[in-house]
Amino acid sequence: MRRVTVIIPVREVGSYLLESVTHVLTNYPDVEVIVVPDYPDASSSLPSGVRVVPSGPNATPGDKRDLAARLASGEVLAFLDDDAYPEKGWLESALAWFNDSSVAAVGGPGVTPPTDGVRQRASGWVLASYFGGGNSTYRFRPGRYREVNDFPSMNILVRKVDFEAVGGFRSQYWPGEDSEFCNKIVTELHKRIIYDPNALVYHHRRPLFSAHLRQQARYGIHRGYFARHFGGNSKSVSYAVPTLFTAGLLFGPLIASVFPLGMVAYRGALIIYGLCVAATASWVWYHERNLRVAALTAAGIPATHVAYGIAYMKGLLSEELSH
């Protein structure tokens, strides 16, 4: 097996990080693990063999990954979020792709752990459902093998020489630094990023509603900003769909009042949207057999679309972001 360095950026050590490194070392005792917290006192509660590299309190996750990558001995850099832990077979599935020199990176799905709470599981289903997450559902549950031009850093493995060739993450932005990074791999190196459904990790979710919506709004504002200023892998029309929905929801009645059949069309669109939400909730109930999770998912889908849609428009109109 190729030499691998697992890199996990974190603010401070918590139960999720301990769970993550324990799973990594249990399944892959020979890998190098580098944890990058803000302060050095994190090492006391971590398993032996974990290398702790403090970054200081002002480093972004991208800064922390770049710091660890400079010190890594691995031929492949495996980036995980601190609240994600790998399934058995994770490395074996991903590393097989690096036999192809045209492949620079491999990502896999981050599935909501079945042990997560009701609100966390509902958050996961919002993102993993076709109506909630659109064409990005493969990031949250296993999909088909594919080549992608963007993938979140919660679970992505990168050939170190290619990582260095594009200068690492080297970004002032967070979130969104992973989109910049992937865009450089595709446009500057002209190499491939592969999605492998078997390179799977379990990724704890932010619970509905406030934490989940704040997270999605952060993603939305950065995606909108990137779409306007950088284009590349952020210019897909699919990212703008929640904004179009939100605009229609808010301004539809005003526009409909001008046209004789406008209100009929507006109400019809809302009915269709509601039926799609209900169908998704039924699908969730089929998988979960939990009415509360299904009901929260039904409420979370429109809330997520509106929060992301408003934030995307804000980002689209912004001349600069604070980070």
Short mmCIF file of the C-alpha atoms (twelve columns), coordinates in Angstrom:
data_MODEL
# 
_entry.id   MODEL 
# 
loop_
_atom_site.group_PDB 
_atom_site.id 
_atom_site.type_symbol 
_atom_site.label_atom_id 
_atom_site.label_alt_id 
_atom_site.label_comp_id 
_atom_site.label_asym_id 
_atom_site.label_seq_id 
_atom_site.Cartn_x 
_atom_site.Cartn_y 
_atom_site.Cartn_z 
_atom_site.pdbx_PDB_model_num 
ATOM 1   C CA . MET A 1   0.000   0.000  0.000   1 
ATOM 2   C CA . ARG A 2   1.213   3.518  -0.779  1 
ATOM 3   C CA . ARG A 3   2.425   5.596  2.144   1 
ATOM 4   C CA . VAL A 4   -0.530  7.699  3.335   1 
ATOM 5   C CA . THR A 5   -0.726  10.697 5.642   1 
ATOM 6   C CA . VAL A 6   -4.160  11.411 7.125   1 
ATOM 7   C CA . ILE A 7   -4.572  15.128 7.874   1 
ATOM 8   C CA . ILE A 8   -7.311  16.427 10.167  1 
ATOM 9   C CA . PRO A 9   -7.685  20.170 10.874  1 
ATOM 10  C CA . VAL A 10  -9.513  21.028 14.085  1 
ATOM 11  C CA . ARG A 11  -9.976  23.884 16.525  1 
ATOM 12  C CA . GLU A 12  -9.726  21.723 19.619  1 
ATOM 13  C CA . VAL A 13  -9.922  18.073 20.551  1 
ATOM 14  C CA . GLY A 14  -13.416 16.718 21.112  1 
ATOM 15  C CA . SER A 15  -15.243 13.405 21.047  1 
ATOM 16  C CA . TYR A 16  -15.698 13.454 17.281  1 
ATOM 17  C CA . LEU A 17  -11.960 13.860 16.653  1 
ATOM 18  C CA . LEU A 18  -11.168 11.017 19.062  1 
ATOM 19  C CA . GLU A 19  -13.687 8.846  17.233  1 
ATOM 20  C CA . SER A 20  -12.110 9.767  13.894  1 
ATOM 21  C CA . VAL A 21  -8.484  9.008  14.759  1 
ATOM 22  C CA . THR A 22  -9.468  5.822  16.608  1 
ATOM 23  C CA . HIS A 23  -11.203 4.467  13.497  1 
ATOM 24  C CA . VAL A 24  -8.297  5.473  11.275  1 
ATOM 25  C CA . LEU A 25  -5.656  3.819  13.470  1 
ATOM 26  C CA . THR A 26  -7.750  0.722  14.159  1 
ATOM 27  C CA . ASN A 27  -8.258  0.021  10.466  1 
ATOM 28  C CA . TYR A 28  -4.921  1.403  9.238   1 
ATOM 29  C CA . PRO A 29  -2.285  1.216  12.000  1 
ATOM 30  C CA . ASP A 30  0.569   1.983  9.580   1 
ATOM 31  C CA . VAL A 31  -0.656  5.344  8.293   1 
ATOM 32  C CA . GLU A 32  0.722   8.651  9.493   1 
ATOM 33  C CA . VAL A 33  -1.886  10.814 11.220  1 
ATOM 34  C CA . ILE A 34  -1.376  14.554 11.645  1 
ATOM 35  C CA . VAL A 35  -3.888  16.575 13.664  1 
ATOM 36  C CA . VAL A 36  -3.700  20.371 13.448  1 
ATOM 37  C CA . PRO A 37  -5.418  22.082 16.416  1 
ATOM 38  C CA . ASP A 38  -5.151  25.719 17.426  1 
ATOM 39  C CA . TYR A 39  -3.106  25.009 20.556  1 
ATOM 40  C CA . PRO A 40  -0.521  22.363 21.566  1 
ATOM 41  C CA . ASP A 41  -2.350  20.977 24.619  1 
ATOM 42  C CA . ALA A 42  -4.487  18.812 22.308  1 
ATOM 43  C CA . SER A 43  -1.959  15.981 22.317  1 
ATOM 44  C CA . SER A 44  -2.687  14.792 25.856  1 
ATOM 45  C CA . SER A 45  -5.961  13.026 25.028  1 
ATOM 46  C CA . LEU A 46  -5.076  11.620 21.593  1 
ATOM 47  C CA . PRO A 47  -3.902  8.043  20.937  1 
ATOM 48  C CA . SER A 48  -0.177  7.436  20.750  1 
ATOM 49  C CA . GLY A 49  1.189   7.737  17.247  1 
ATOM 50  C CA . VAL A 50  -0.858  10.796 16.365  1 
ATOM 51  C CA . ARG A 51  1.323   13.749 15.473  1 
ATOM 52  C CA . VAL A 52  -0.006  17.086 16.742  1 
ATOM 53  C CA . VAL A 53  1.027   20.259 14.908  1 
ATOM 54  C CA . PRO A 54  -0.502  23.408 16.476  1 
ATOM 55  C CA . SER A 55  -1.314  26.194 14.026  1 
ATOM 56  C CA . GLY A 56  -2.257  29.058 16.323  1 
ATOM 57  C CA . PRO A 57  -5.776  30.481 16.660  1 
ATOM 58  C CA . ASN A 58  -6.070  32.441 13.397  1 
ATOM 59  C CA . ALA A 59  -5.453  29.678 10.866  1 
ATOM 60  C CA . THR A 60  -8.265  28.628 8.521   1 
ATOM 61  C CA . PRO A 61  -8.860  24.925 7.787   1 
ATOM 62  C CA . GLY A 62  -7.044  25.440 4.490   1 
ATOM 63  C CA . ASP A 63  -4.046  26.927 6.309   1 
ATOM 64  C CA . LYS A 64  -4.011  23.962 8.680   1 
ATOM 65  C CA . ARG A 65  -4.065  21.454 5.831   1 
ATOM 66  C CA . ASP A 66  -1.239  23.254 4.050   1 
ATOM 67  C CA . LEU A 67  0.829   23.272 7.256   1 
ATOM 68  C CA . ALA A 68  0.368   19.525 7.779   1 
ATOM 69  C CA . ALA A 69  1.031   18.732 4.117   1 
ATOM 70  C CA . ARG A 70  4.454   20.381 4.285   1 
ATOM 71  C CA . LEU A 71  5.379   18.018 7.123   1 
ATOM 72  C CA . ALA A 72  3.722   14.880 5.753   1 
ATOM 73  C CA . SER A 73  5.780   11.878 4.718   1 
ATOM 74  C CA . GLY A 74  2.985   10.249 2.736   1 
ATOM 75  C CA . GLU A 75  2.849   9.910  -1.026  1 
ATOM 76  C CA . VAL A 76  -0.912  10.413 -0.725  1 
ATOM 77  C CA . LEU A 77  -2.543  13.017 1.523   1 
ATOM 78  C CA . ALA A 78  -5.925  11.949 2.922   1 
ATOM 79  C CA . PHE A 79  -7.932  14.902 4.217   1 
ATOM 80  C CA . LEU A 80  -10.725 14.303 6.720   1 
ATOM 81  C CA . ASP A 81  -12.890 16.643 8.751   1 
ATOM 82  C CA . ASP A 82  -12.629 16.134 12.489  1 
ATOM 83  C CA . ASP A 83  -16.270 14.974 12.612  1 
ATOM 84  C CA . ALA A 84  -15.796 12.277 9.955   1 
ATOM 85  C CA . TYR A 85  -14.500 8.721  10.388  1 
ATOM 86  C CA . PRO A 86  -13.761 6.111  7.712   1 
ATOM 87  C CA . GLU A 87  -15.562 2.892  6.889   1 
ATOM 88  C CA . LYS A 88  -13.494 -0.264 6.403   1 
ATOM 89  C CA . GLY A 89  -12.138 -0.395 2.868   1 
ATOM 90  C CA . TRP A 90  -11.932 3.386  2.605   1 
ATOM 91  C CA . LEU A 91  -8.219  3.567  1.761   1 
ATOM 92  C CA . GLU A 92  -8.104  0.409  -0.323  1 
ATOM 93  C CA . SER A 93  -10.849 1.689  -2.615  1 
ATOM 94  C CA . ALA A 94  -9.398  5.173  -2.985  1 
ATOM 95  C CA . LEU A 95  -5.739  4.206  -3.389  1 
ATOM 96  C CA . ALA A 96  -6.440  1.876  -6.311  1 
ATOM 97  C CA . TRP A 97  -7.208  4.921  -8.464  1 
ATOM 98  C CA . PHE A 98  -3.717  6.347  -8.011  1 
ATOM 99  C CA . ASN A 99  -2.311  3.611  -10.250 1 
ATOM 100 C CA . ASP A 100 -3.627  5.878  -13.025 1 
ATOM 101 C CA . SER A 101 -1.246  8.833  -13.398 1 
ATOM 102 C CA . SER A 102 -4.053  11.038 -14.764 1 
ATOM 103 C CA . VAL A 103 -5.860  10.883 -11.401 1 
ATOM 104 C CA . ALA A 104 -4.794  13.567 -8.919  1 
ATOM 105 C CA . ALA A 105 -7.532  13.149 -6.306  1 
ATOM 106 C CA . VAL A 106 -10.240 10.776 -5.116  1 
ATOM 107 C CA . GLY A 107 -13.266 11.642 -3.007  1 
ATOM 108 C CA . GLY A 108 -15.992 9.558  -1.455  1 
ATOM 109 C CA . PRO A 109 -19.375 10.083 0.201   1 
ATOM 110 C CA . GLY A 110 -19.844 11.349 3.739   1 
ATOM 111 C CA . VAL A 111 -22.812 9.365  5.040   1 
ATOM 112 C CA . THR A 112 -24.736 10.398 8.143   1 
ATOM 113 C CA . PRO A 113 -23.950 7.905  10.942  1 
ATOM 114 C CA . PRO A 114 -26.993 5.903  12.085  1 
ATOM 115 C CA . THR A 115 -26.066 6.816  15.669  1 
ATOM 116 C CA . ASP A 116 -26.626 10.536 15.045  1 
ATOM 117 C CA . GLY A 117 -29.609 12.161 16.737  1 
ATOM 118 C CA . VAL A 118 -32.984 12.749 15.117  1 
ATOM 119 C CA . ARG A 119 -32.242 16.341 14.068  1 
ATOM 120 C CA . GLN A 120 -28.833 15.357 12.695  1 
ATOM 121 C CA . ARG A 121 -30.304 12.495 10.668  1 
ATOM 122 C CA . ALA A 122 -32.973 14.815 9.290   1 
ATOM 123 C CA . SER A 123 -30.241 17.264 8.300   1 
ATOM 124 C CA . GLY A 124 -28.473 14.430 6.506   1 
ATOM 125 C CA . TRP A 125 -31.609 13.390 4.638   1 
ATOM 126 C CA . VAL A 126 -32.206 16.953 3.440   1 
ATOM 127 C CA . LEU A 127 -28.815 16.846 1.729   1 
ATOM 128 C CA . ALA A 128 -28.983 13.205 0.631   1 
ATOM 129 C CA . SER A 129 -32.449 13.447 -0.975  1 
ATOM 130 C CA . TYR A 130 -32.768 14.334 -4.645  1 
ATOM 131 C CA . PHE A 131 -35.284 17.091 -3.996  1 
ATOM 132 C CA . GLY A 132 -33.332 18.517 -1.079  1 
ATOM 133 C CA . GLY A 133 -29.763 18.178 -2.339  1 
ATOM 134 C CA . GLY A 134 -30.244 18.246 -6.099  1 
ATOM 135 C CA . ASN A 135 -27.397 16.837 -8.158  1 
ATOM 136 C CA . SER A 136 -24.949 16.785 -5.212  1 
ATOM 137 C CA . THR A 137 -26.624 13.923 -3.330  1 
ATOM 138 C CA . TYR A 138 -23.762 11.569 -4.197  1 
ATOM 139 C CA . ARG A 139 -21.647 13.516 -1.698  1 
ATOM 140 C CA . PHE A 140 -23.923 12.392 1.127   1 
ATOM 141 C CA . ARG A 141 -24.805 8.816  0.162   1 
ATOM 142 C CA . PRO A 142 -23.171 6.338  -2.195  1 
ATOM 143 C CA . GLY A 143 -23.821 7.077  -5.855  1 
ATOM 144 C CA . ARG A 144 -22.303 5.867  -9.102  1 
ATOM 145 C CA . TYR A 145 -18.626 6.156  -9.974  1 
ATOM 146 C CA . ARG A 146 -17.924 9.412  -11.792 1 
ATOM 147 C CA . GLU A 147 -15.364 12.044 -12.633 1 
ATOM 148 C CA . VAL A 148 -16.021 15.355 -10.840 1 
ATOM 149 C CA . ASN A 149 -14.547 18.862 -10.892 1 
ATOM 150 C CA . ASP A 150 -15.330 19.711 -7.272  1 
ATOM 151 C CA . PHE A 151 -15.463 17.781 -4.022  1 
ATOM 152 C CA . PRO A 152 -15.635 18.726 -0.339  1 
ATOM 153 C CA . SER A 153 -12.513 18.355 1.789   1 
ATOM 154 C CA . MET A 154 -14.318 16.312 4.442   1 
ATOM 155 C CA . ASN A 155 -13.139 13.204 2.530   1 
ATOM 156 C CA . ILE A 156 -10.672 13.713 -0.282  1 
ATOM 157 C CA . LEU A 157 -7.337  12.033 -1.006  1 
ATOM 158 C CA . VAL A 158 -4.736  13.806 -3.123  1 
ATOM 159 C CA . ARG A 159 -1.433  12.765 -4.652  1 
ATOM 160 C CA . LYS A 160 1.160   14.858 -2.763  1 
ATOM 161 C CA . VAL A 161 3.095   15.895 -5.858  1 
ATOM 162 C CA . ASP A 162 -0.104  17.237 -7.396  1 
ATOM 163 C CA . PHE A 163 -1.038  18.960 -4.144  1 
ATOM 164 C CA . GLU A 164 2.310   20.733 -4.204  1 
ATOM 165 C CA . ALA A 165 2.049   21.494 -7.916  1 
ATOM 166 C CA . VAL A 166 -1.026  23.690 -7.365  1 
ATOM 167 C CA . GLY A 167 0.356   25.232 -4.177  1 
ATOM 168 C CA . GLY A 168 -1.991  23.443 -1.796  1 
ATOM 169 C CA . PHE A 169 -5.205  25.033 -0.621  1 
ATOM 170 C CA . ARG A 170 -3.558  28.445 -0.217  1 
ATOM 171 C CA . SER A 171 -6.885  30.217 0.168   1 
ATOM 172 C CA . GLN A 172 -8.158  33.128 2.206   1 
ATOM 173 C CA . TYR A 173 -11.680 31.700 2.052   1 
ATOM 174 C CA . TRP A 174 -13.545 29.282 4.282   1 
ATOM 175 C CA . PRO A 175 -15.695 27.496 3.382   1 
ATOM 176 C CA . GLY A 176 -15.045 27.201 -0.337  1 
ATOM 177 C CA . GLU A 177 -11.300 26.632 -0.174  1 
ATOM 178 C CA . ASP A 178 -11.864 23.064 -1.373  1 
ATOM 179 C CA . SER A 179 -13.693 24.297 -4.492  1 
ATOM 180 C CA . GLU A 180 -10.775 26.575 -5.333  1 
ATOM 181 C CA . PHE A 181 -8.355  23.704 -4.789  1 
ATOM 182 C CA . CYS A 182 -10.274 21.260 -6.988  1 
ATOM 183 C CA . ASN A 183 -10.651 23.889 -9.699  1 
ATOM 184 C CA . LYS A 184 -6.848  24.285 -9.812  1 
ATOM 185 C CA . ILE A 185 -6.355  20.522 -10.193 1 
ATOM 186 C CA . VAL A 186 -8.699  20.404 -13.169 1 
ATOM 187 C CA . THR A 187 -7.789  23.670 -14.923 1 
ATOM 188 C CA . GLU A 188 -4.074  24.020 -14.119 1 
ATOM 189 C CA . LEU A 189 -2.889  20.419 -13.964 1 
ATOM 190 C CA . HIS A 190 -5.531  19.062 -16.360 1 
ATOM 191 C CA . LYS A 191 -5.835  16.022 -14.135 1 
ATOM 192 C CA . ARG A 192 -8.854  14.088 -12.938 1 
ATOM 193 C CA . ILE A 193 -10.792 13.934 -9.673  1 
ATOM 194 C CA . ILE A 194 -12.625 10.647 -9.186  1 
ATOM 195 C CA . TYR A 195 -15.665 9.986  -7.025  1 
ATOM 196 C CA . ASP A 196 -15.599 6.454  -5.606  1 
ATOM 197 C CA . PRO A 197 -18.713 5.449  -3.613  1 
ATOM 198 C CA . ASN A 198 -16.683 2.818  -1.749  1 
ATOM 199 C CA . ALA A 199 -14.206 5.376  -0.374  1 
ATOM 200 C CA . LEU A 200 -16.829 6.056  2.268   1 
ATOM 201 C CA . VAL A 201 -16.692 7.926  5.547   1 
ATOM 202 C CA . TYR A 202 -19.368 8.650  8.131   1 
ATOM 203 C CA . HIS A 203 -19.833 12.358 8.627   1 
ATOM 204 C CA . HIS A 204 -21.756 13.791 11.572  1 
ATOM 205 C CA . ARG A 205 -24.300 16.440 10.578  1 
ATOM 206 C CA . ARG A 206 -25.177 19.823 11.990  1 
ATOM 207 C CA . PRO A 207 -28.641 19.384 13.533  1 
ATOM 208 C CA . LEU A 208 -31.738 21.056 12.153  1 
ATOM 209 C CA . PHE A 209 -32.528 23.856 12.262  1 
ATOM 210 C CA . SER A 210 -30.223 26.698 13.299  1 
ATOM 211 C CA . ALA A 211 -26.818 24.991 13.011  1 
ATOM 212 C CA . HIS A 212 -27.737 23.296 9.736   1 
ATOM 213 C CA . LEU A 213 -29.103 26.494 8.182   1 
ATOM 214 C CA . ARG A 214 -26.109 28.577 9.272   1 
ATOM 215 C CA . GLN A 215 -23.808 26.061 7.628   1 
ATOM 216 C CA . GLN A 216 -25.797 25.980 4.392   1 
ATOM 217 C CA . ALA A 217 -25.927 29.777 4.299   1 
ATOM 218 C CA . ARG A 218 -22.136 29.938 4.599   1 
ATOM 219 C CA . TYR A 219 -21.839 27.541 1.680   1 
ATOM 220 C CA . GLY A 220 -24.352 29.583 -0.319  1 
ATOM 221 C CA . ILE A 221 -22.669 32.952 0.137   1 
ATOM 222 C CA . HIS A 222 -19.274 31.613 -0.873  1 
ATOM 223 C CA . ARG A 223 -20.668 29.707 -3.848  1 
ATOM 224 C CA . GLY A 224 -22.431 32.825 -5.098  1 
ATOM 225 C CA . TYR A 225 -19.287 34.907 -4.666  1 
ATOM 226 C CA . PHE A 226 -17.148 32.313 -6.444  1 
ATOM 227 C CA . ALA A 227 -19.675 32.001 -9.288  1 
ATOM 228 C CA . ARG A 228 -19.428 35.710 -10.031 1 
ATOM 229 C CA . HIS A 229 -15.728 36.330 -9.429  1 
ATOM 230 C CA . PHE A 230 -14.027 33.040 -10.273 1 
ATOM 231 C CA . GLY A 231 -16.434 30.969 -12.390 1 
ATOM 232 C CA . GLY A 232 -14.881 27.548 -12.930 1 
ATOM 233 C CA . ASN A 233 -16.557 24.778 -10.971 1 
ATOM 234 C CA . SER A 234 -18.884 27.291 -9.241  1 
ATOM 235 C CA . LYS A 235 -20.667 28.527 -12.354 1 
ATOM 236 C CA . SER A 236 -23.098 25.611 -12.656 1 
ATOM 237 C CA . VAL A 237 -26.712 26.746 -12.941 1 
ATOM 238 C CA . SER A 238 -27.707 24.093 -10.388 1 
ATOM 239 C CA . TYR A 239 -26.162 26.195 -7.608  1 
ATOM 240 C CA . ALA A 240 -28.491 29.071 -8.497  1 
ATOM 241 C CA . VAL A 241 -31.705 27.007 -8.401  1 
ATOM 242 C CA . PRO A 242 -32.457 27.675 -4.684  1 
ATOM 243 C CA . THR A 243 -32.137 31.412 -5.390  1 
ATOM 244 C CA . LEU A 244 -34.579 31.152 -8.279  1 
ATOM 245 C CA . PHE A 245 -36.986 29.242 -6.033  1 
ATOM 246 C CA . THR A 246 -36.682 31.829 -3.257  1 
ATOM 247 C CA . ALA A 247 -37.208 34.706 -5.692  1 
ATOM 248 C CA . GLY A 248 -40.287 32.996 -7.103  1 
ATOM 249 C CA . LEU A 249 -41.631 32.364 -3.609  1 
ATOM 250 C CA . LEU A 250 -41.210 36.003 -2.568  1 
ATOM 251 C CA . PHE A 251 -42.072 37.842 -5.766  1 
ATOM 252 C CA . GLY A 252 -44.401 35.332 -7.394  1 
ATOM 253 C CA . PRO A 253 -47.611 36.851 -5.984  1 
ATOM 254 C CA . LEU A 254 -46.606 40.332 -7.172  1 
ATOM 255 C CA . ILE A 255 -45.810 39.130 -10.667 1 
ATOM 256 C CA . ALA A 256 -48.872 36.880 -10.722 1 
ATOM 257 C CA . SER A 257 -51.147 39.839 -9.950  1 
ATOM 258 C CA . VAL A 258 -50.233 41.376 -13.315 1 
ATOM 259 C CA . PHE A 259 -51.296 38.349 -15.356 1 
ATOM 260 C CA . PRO A 260 -54.793 36.831 -15.344 1 
ATOM 261 C CA . LEU A 261 -53.599 33.267 -14.869 1 
ATOM 262 C CA . GLY A 262 -50.534 34.208 -12.838 1 
ATOM 263 C CA . MET A 263 -51.936 33.296 -9.432  1 
ATOM 264 C CA . VAL A 264 -53.149 29.946 -10.732 1 
ATOM 265 C CA . ALA A 265 -49.644 29.188 -11.991 1 
ATOM 266 C CA . TYR A 266 -48.102 30.362 -8.721  1 
ATOM 267 C CA . ARG A 267 -50.393 28.202 -6.606  1 
ATOM 268 C CA . GLY A 268 -49.872 25.285 -8.942  1 
ATOM 269 C CA . ALA A 269 -46.109 25.591 -8.589  1 
ATOM 270 C CA . LEU A 270 -46.428 25.621 -4.792  1 
ATOM 271 C CA . ILE A 271 -48.629 22.532 -4.890  1 
ATOM 272 C CA . ILE A 272 -46.101 20.680 -7.058  1 
ATOM 273 C CA . TYR A 273 -43.281 21.735 -4.734  1 
ATOM 274 C CA . GLY A 274 -45.301 20.568 -1.719  1 
ATOM 275 C CA . LEU A 275 -45.998 17.211 -3.356  1 
ATOM 276 C CA . CYS A 276 -42.280 16.750 -4.028  1 
ATOM 277 C CA . VAL A 277 -41.503 17.529 -0.395  1 
ATOM 278 C CA . ALA A 278 -44.185 15.075 0.742   1 
ATOM 279 C CA . ALA A 279 -42.822 12.381 -1.582  1 
ATOM 280 C CA . THR A 280 -39.323 12.946 -0.174  1 
ATOM 281 C CA . ALA A 281 -40.634 12.707 3.397   1 
ATOM 282 C CA . SER A 282 -42.318 9.405  2.508   1 
ATOM 283 C CA . TRP A 283 -39.053 8.137  1.053   1 
ATOM 284 C CA . VAL A 284 -37.227 9.121  4.241   1 
ATOM 285 C CA . TRP A 285 -39.856 7.407  6.383   1 
ATOM 286 C CA . TYR A 286 -39.439 4.242  4.289   1 
ATOM 287 C CA . HIS A 287 -35.715 4.204  5.093   1 
ATOM 288 C CA . GLU A 288 -35.896 5.421  8.702   1 
ATOM 289 C CA . ARG A 289 -39.289 4.216  9.918   1 
ATOM 290 C CA . ASN A 290 -39.269 7.354  12.053  1 
ATOM 291 C CA . LEU A 291 -42.051 9.907  11.556  1 
ATOM 292 C CA . ARG A 292 -40.175 12.630 13.409  1 
ATOM 293 C CA . VAL A 293 -37.149 12.356 11.125  1 
ATOM 294 C CA . ALA A 294 -39.436 12.384 8.073   1 
ATOM 295 C CA . ALA A 295 -41.367 15.429 9.316   1 
ATOM 296 C CA . LEU A 296 -38.198 17.351 10.151  1 
ATOM 297 C CA . THR A 297 -36.799 16.541 6.718   1 
ATOM 298 C CA . ALA A 298 -39.983 17.880 5.117   1 
ATOM 299 C CA . ALA A 299 -39.645 21.132 7.039   1 
ATOM 300 C CA . GLY A 300 -35.897 21.292 6.497   1 
ATOM 301 C CA . ILE A 301 -35.985 21.125 2.695   1 
ATOM 302 C CA . PRO A 302 -37.742 24.479 2.032   1 
ATOM 303 C CA . ALA A 303 -35.878 26.096 4.932   1 
ATOM 304 C CA . THR A 304 -32.571 24.965 3.424   1 
ATOM 305 C CA . HIS A 305 -33.528 26.118 -0.070  1 
ATOM 306 C CA . VAL A 306 -34.467 29.585 1.189   1 
ATOM 307 C CA . ALA A 307 -31.431 29.989 3.469   1 
ATOM 308 C CA . TYR A 308 -29.026 28.858 0.747   1 
ATOM 309 C CA . GLY A 309 -30.856 30.832 -1.944  1 
ATOM 310 C CA . ILE A 310 -30.725 34.142 -0.065  1 
ATOM 311 C CA . ALA A 311 -27.078 33.589 0.862   1 
ATOM 312 C CA . TYR A 312 -26.136 32.703 -2.723  1 
ATOM 313 C CA . MET A 313 -27.644 35.971 -3.959  1 
ATOM 314 C CA . LYS A 314 -25.817 37.888 -1.239  1 
ATOM 315 C CA . GLY A 315 -22.551 36.303 -2.333  1 
ATOM 316 C CA . LEU A 316 -23.317 36.985 -5.980  1 
ATOM 317 C CA . LEU A 317 -23.769 40.696 -5.193  1 
ATOM 318 C CA . SER A 318 -20.751 40.976 -2.892  1 
ATOM 319 C CA . GLU A 319 -17.583 42.731 -4.044  1 
ATOM 320 C CA . GLU A 320 -15.524 41.053 -1.340  1 
ATOM 321 C CA . LEU A 321 -15.938 38.565 1.499   1 
ATOM 322 C CA . SER A 322 -14.446 38.865 4.946   1 
ATOM 323 C CA . HIS A 323 -12.678 35.480 4.535   1 
# 
